[in-house]
């Protein structure tokens, strides 16, 4: 899993409440269990017209936001079904951080397991960050996980809270498998003990 410590990037404003996982990655893209290639389906029903052409009104299709790596979104982001394909699609597209006033619990947990940083801020802070993100080519935010701060283009700073364990995992690029492998020495020691004392296993 990619480590996350400090990230600067273009922030795209998505002032839509209740963005569910079907909007993030429509069901047509759920036929794979691979984590790669899903970026093409991110927000597909909003990004593309029925004929497959780009919807030029959608924020990620606008020139200033085509390389956005941060989303500033409305309340209750990631609600709906529990599909892990949603954070997979965001990460594959290049999104490293989503900022909102609230997230659906399962989506929120899945983000941390896939190297994405979901940040919860107060409504008045989201309003300021949404304004920052609406500045087109100047819509650059810097997210510092170490100091737990979001820096805006005009020098404004928004502080955020995060669970210390989740922070540790992101800073060190540890998903569930990575956490297990940190105990590799103890696992090997246990396996050797079993082999020596119960060789019939």
Tab-separated table of C-alpha atoms in Angstrom:
chain	number	residue	atom	x	y	z
A	1	UNK	CA	0.000	0.000	0.000
A	2	UNK	CA	1.228	3.518	-0.796
A	3	UNK	CA	2.442	5.546	2.148
A	4	UNK	CA	0.761	8.861	2.876
A	5	UNK	CA	2.595	11.575	4.759
A	6	UNK	CA	2.231	14.876	2.897
A	7	UNK	CA	0.457	15.465	-0.391
A	8	UNK	CA	-0.026	18.587	-2.504
A	9	UNK	CA	-2.394	18.530	-5.422
A	10	UNK	CA	-5.299	20.054	-7.272
A	11	UNK	CA	-8.510	19.784	-5.264
A	12	UNK	CA	-11.739	19.264	-7.189
A	13	UNK	CA	-14.996	20.569	-5.695
A	14	UNK	CA	-17.820	18.034	-5.633
A	15	UNK	CA	-20.592	19.800	-3.674
A	16	UNK	CA	-22.998	16.872	-3.850
A	17	UNK	CA	-24.424	15.275	-0.705
A	18	UNK	CA	-24.954	11.523	-0.346
A	19	UNK	CA	-22.525	10.476	-3.093
A	20	UNK	CA	-22.994	6.713	-2.892
A	21	UNK	CA	-20.645	3.946	-3.977
A	22	UNK	CA	-22.727	3.257	-7.092
A	23	UNK	CA	-22.094	6.832	-8.201
A	24	UNK	CA	-18.385	6.445	-7.420
A	25	UNK	CA	-18.073	3.195	-9.396
A	26	UNK	CA	-21.211	1.897	-11.192
A	27	UNK	CA	-22.120	-1.790	-10.887
A	28	UNK	CA	-21.068	-2.468	-14.497
A	29	UNK	CA	-17.437	-2.220	-13.359
A	30	UNK	CA	-17.695	-4.733	-10.508
A	31	UNK	CA	-16.867	-7.811	-12.579
A	32	UNK	CA	-13.196	-7.719	-11.579
A	33	UNK	CA	-11.450	-8.326	-8.276
A	34	UNK	CA	-8.319	-6.530	-9.486
A	35	UNK	CA	-7.581	-3.160	-7.941
A	36	UNK	CA	-6.191	-1.692	-11.155
A	37	UNK	CA	-8.008	-0.318	-14.181
A	38	UNK	CA	-11.056	0.881	-12.269
A	39	UNK	CA	-10.110	4.551	-12.589
A	40	UNK	CA	-11.748	4.604	-16.028
A	41	UNK	CA	-15.071	3.865	-14.358
A	42	UNK	CA	-14.794	6.467	-11.605
A	43	UNK	CA	-17.989	8.559	-11.600
A	44	UNK	CA	-18.657	7.067	-15.038
A	45	UNK	CA	-22.332	7.983	-15.139
A	46	UNK	CA	-21.469	11.609	-14.419
A	47	UNK	CA	-18.207	11.797	-16.393
A	48	UNK	CA	-19.589	10.375	-19.637
A	49	UNK	CA	-22.647	10.927	-21.794
A	50	UNK	CA	-24.757	8.035	-23.098
A	51	UNK	CA	-22.765	8.005	-26.351
A	52	UNK	CA	-19.478	7.614	-24.442
A	53	UNK	CA	-18.316	11.185	-24.950
A	54	UNK	CA	-17.104	13.238	-22.013
A	55	UNK	CA	-19.607	15.308	-20.090
A	56	UNK	CA	-17.799	18.636	-20.165
A	57	UNK	CA	-19.933	19.950	-17.297
A	58	UNK	CA	-18.573	17.402	-14.817
A	59	UNK	CA	-15.778	18.773	-12.674
A	60	UNK	CA	-13.149	16.098	-13.401
A	61	UNK	CA	-13.551	16.715	-17.139
A	62	UNK	CA	-12.788	20.407	-16.862
A	63	UNK	CA	-9.184	21.242	-17.893
A	64	UNK	CA	-8.256	22.706	-14.498
A	65	UNK	CA	-9.300	19.539	-12.669
A	66	UNK	CA	-8.288	16.727	-15.028
A	67	UNK	CA	-5.328	15.892	-12.792
A	68	UNK	CA	-7.106	16.426	-9.487
A	69	UNK	CA	-5.802	14.238	-6.667
A	70	UNK	CA	-7.969	15.606	-3.838
A	71	UNK	CA	-11.764	15.700	-3.647
A	72	UNK	CA	-13.680	18.193	-1.529
A	73	UNK	CA	-17.107	16.601	-1.307
A	74	UNK	CA	-20.530	17.044	0.242
A	75	UNK	CA	-21.875	15.382	3.360
A	76	UNK	CA	-22.193	11.574	3.752
A	77	UNK	CA	-19.684	10.627	1.056
A	78	UNK	CA	-19.407	6.921	0.200
A	79	UNK	CA	-22.838	5.842	1.413
A	80	UNK	CA	-24.764	2.951	-0.136
A	81	UNK	CA	-23.357	-0.530	-0.734
A	82	UNK	CA	-20.132	-1.666	0.897
A	83	UNK	CA	-18.226	-2.292	-2.357
A	84	UNK	CA	-14.470	-1.907	-1.869
A	85	UNK	CA	-14.248	-1.127	-5.577
A	86	UNK	CA	-15.137	2.482	-4.663
A	87	UNK	CA	-11.816	3.314	-2.949
A	88	UNK	CA	-10.044	1.134	-5.513
A	89	UNK	CA	-11.456	3.327	-8.315
A	90	UNK	CA	-10.555	6.566	-6.542
A	91	UNK	CA	-7.004	5.395	-5.879
A	92	UNK	CA	-6.546	4.064	-9.414
A	93	UNK	CA	-7.715	7.390	-10.861
A	94	UNK	CA	-5.150	9.225	-8.747
A	95	UNK	CA	-7.239	10.538	-5.841
A	96	UNK	CA	-5.215	10.407	-2.623
A	97	UNK	CA	-7.525	12.266	-0.255
A	98	UNK	CA	-11.248	12.949	0.137
A	99	UNK	CA	-12.448	15.745	2.420
A	100	UNK	CA	-16.035	15.880	3.674
A	101	UNK	CA	-18.102	16.575	6.775
A	102	UNK	CA	-18.962	12.872	7.103
A	103	UNK	CA	-18.414	9.486	5.476
A	104	UNK	CA	-20.276	6.199	5.466
A	105	UNK	CA	-18.550	3.932	7.997
A	106	UNK	CA	-17.648	1.041	5.674
A	107	UNK	CA	-16.322	3.334	2.952
A	108	UNK	CA	-14.340	5.286	5.548
A	109	UNK	CA	-12.697	2.107	6.860
A	110	UNK	CA	-12.004	0.815	3.341
A	111	UNK	CA	-10.158	4.011	2.447
A	112	UNK	CA	-7.516	3.417	5.090
A	113	UNK	CA	-6.999	-0.139	3.845
A	114	UNK	CA	-6.246	1.182	0.364
A	115	UNK	CA	-3.927	4.126	1.008
A	116	UNK	CA	-6.582	6.854	0.788
A	117	UNK	CA	-6.939	9.517	3.449
A	118	UNK	CA	-10.557	10.455	4.268
A	119	UNK	CA	-10.672	13.661	6.305
A	120	UNK	CA	-13.663	14.811	8.343
A	121	UNK	CA	-13.995	18.573	8.812
A	122	UNK	CA	-16.620	20.904	10.257
A	123	UNK	CA	-19.290	22.349	7.896
A	124	UNK	CA	-17.803	25.848	8.061
A	125	UNK	CA	-14.341	24.426	7.281
A	126	UNK	CA	-15.719	22.467	4.337
A	127	UNK	CA	-17.253	25.674	2.999
A	128	UNK	CA	-13.844	27.362	3.060
A	129	UNK	CA	-12.131	24.365	1.435
A	130	UNK	CA	-14.869	24.118	-1.189
A	131	UNK	CA	-14.213	27.761	-2.021
A	132	UNK	CA	-10.480	27.011	-2.309
A	133	UNK	CA	-11.242	24.063	-4.582
A	134	UNK	CA	-13.425	26.224	-6.808
A	135	UNK	CA	-10.475	28.330	-7.954
A	136	UNK	CA	-9.617	26.247	-10.984
A	137	UNK	CA	-5.900	26.306	-11.767
A	138	UNK	CA	-5.211	27.785	-8.313
A	139	UNK	CA	-7.184	25.097	-6.479
A	140	UNK	CA	-4.159	23.501	-4.834
A	141	UNK	CA	-4.307	22.104	-1.314
A	142	UNK	CA	-1.561	20.547	0.771
A	143	UNK	CA	-2.560	17.803	3.169
A	144	UNK	CA	-0.032	17.046	5.899
A	145	UNK	CA	-0.859	13.866	7.789
A	146	UNK	CA	2.054	14.248	10.208
A	147	UNK	CA	0.829	17.610	11.526
A	148	UNK	CA	-2.823	16.820	10.690
A	149	UNK	CA	-3.291	20.041	8.745
A	150	UNK	CA	-4.757	21.120	5.409
A	151	UNK	CA	-3.076	24.176	3.896
A	152	UNK	CA	-5.035	26.291	1.428
A	153	UNK	CA	-3.686	28.365	-1.489
A	154	UNK	CA	-3.932	31.591	0.537
A	155	UNK	CA	-2.113	30.247	3.572
A	156	UNK	CA	-5.205	29.241	5.526
A	157	UNK	CA	-4.899	26.149	7.696
A	158	UNK	CA	-7.563	23.635	8.717
A	159	UNK	CA	-6.649	21.099	11.391
A	160	UNK	CA	-8.194	17.635	11.444
A	161	UNK	CA	-8.374	14.664	13.785
A	162	UNK	CA	-7.494	11.073	12.948
A	163	UNK	CA	-7.250	7.858	14.907
A	164	UNK	CA	-3.559	7.335	15.897
A	165	UNK	CA	-3.524	3.705	14.730
A	166	UNK	CA	-4.941	4.595	11.304
A	167	UNK	CA	-2.459	7.438	11.059
A	168	UNK	CA	0.392	5.011	11.818
A	169	UNK	CA	-0.824	2.618	9.117
A	170	UNK	CA	-1.038	5.324	6.436
A	171	UNK	CA	2.309	6.875	7.314
A	172	UNK	CA	3.949	3.454	7.016
A	173	UNK	CA	1.916	2.090	4.101
A	174	UNK	CA	0.466	-0.764	6.139
A	175	UNK	CA	-2.722	-2.519	5.095
A	176	UNK	CA	-4.016	-5.627	6.898
A	177	UNK	CA	-1.435	-7.856	5.210
A	178	UNK	CA	1.357	-5.398	5.947
A	179	UNK	CA	0.376	-5.296	9.606
A	180	UNK	CA	0.502	-9.083	9.722
A	181	UNK	CA	3.910	-9.153	8.049
A	182	UNK	CA	5.251	-6.848	10.769
A	183	UNK	CA	4.818	-9.898	13.015
A	184	UNK	CA	6.688	-12.130	10.565
A	185	UNK	CA	9.435	-12.965	13.073
A	186	UNK	CA	6.901	-14.061	15.686
A	187	UNK	CA	4.974	-16.100	13.118
A	188	UNK	CA	8.154	-17.906	12.023
A	189	UNK	CA	9.089	-18.552	15.644
A	190	UNK	CA	5.651	-20.021	16.325
A	191	UNK	CA	5.799	-22.201	13.206
A	192	UNK	CA	9.231	-23.520	14.229
A	193	UNK	CA	7.880	-24.301	17.697
A	194	UNK	CA	4.940	-26.218	16.229
A	195	UNK	CA	7.222	-28.153	13.875
A	196	UNK	CA	9.624	-29.107	16.679
A	197	UNK	CA	7.029	-30.032	19.285
A	198	UNK	CA	4.210	-31.380	17.146
A	199	UNK	CA	5.860	-32.728	13.984
A	200	UNK	CA	2.783	-34.768	13.125
A	201	UNK	CA	0.911	-31.571	12.181
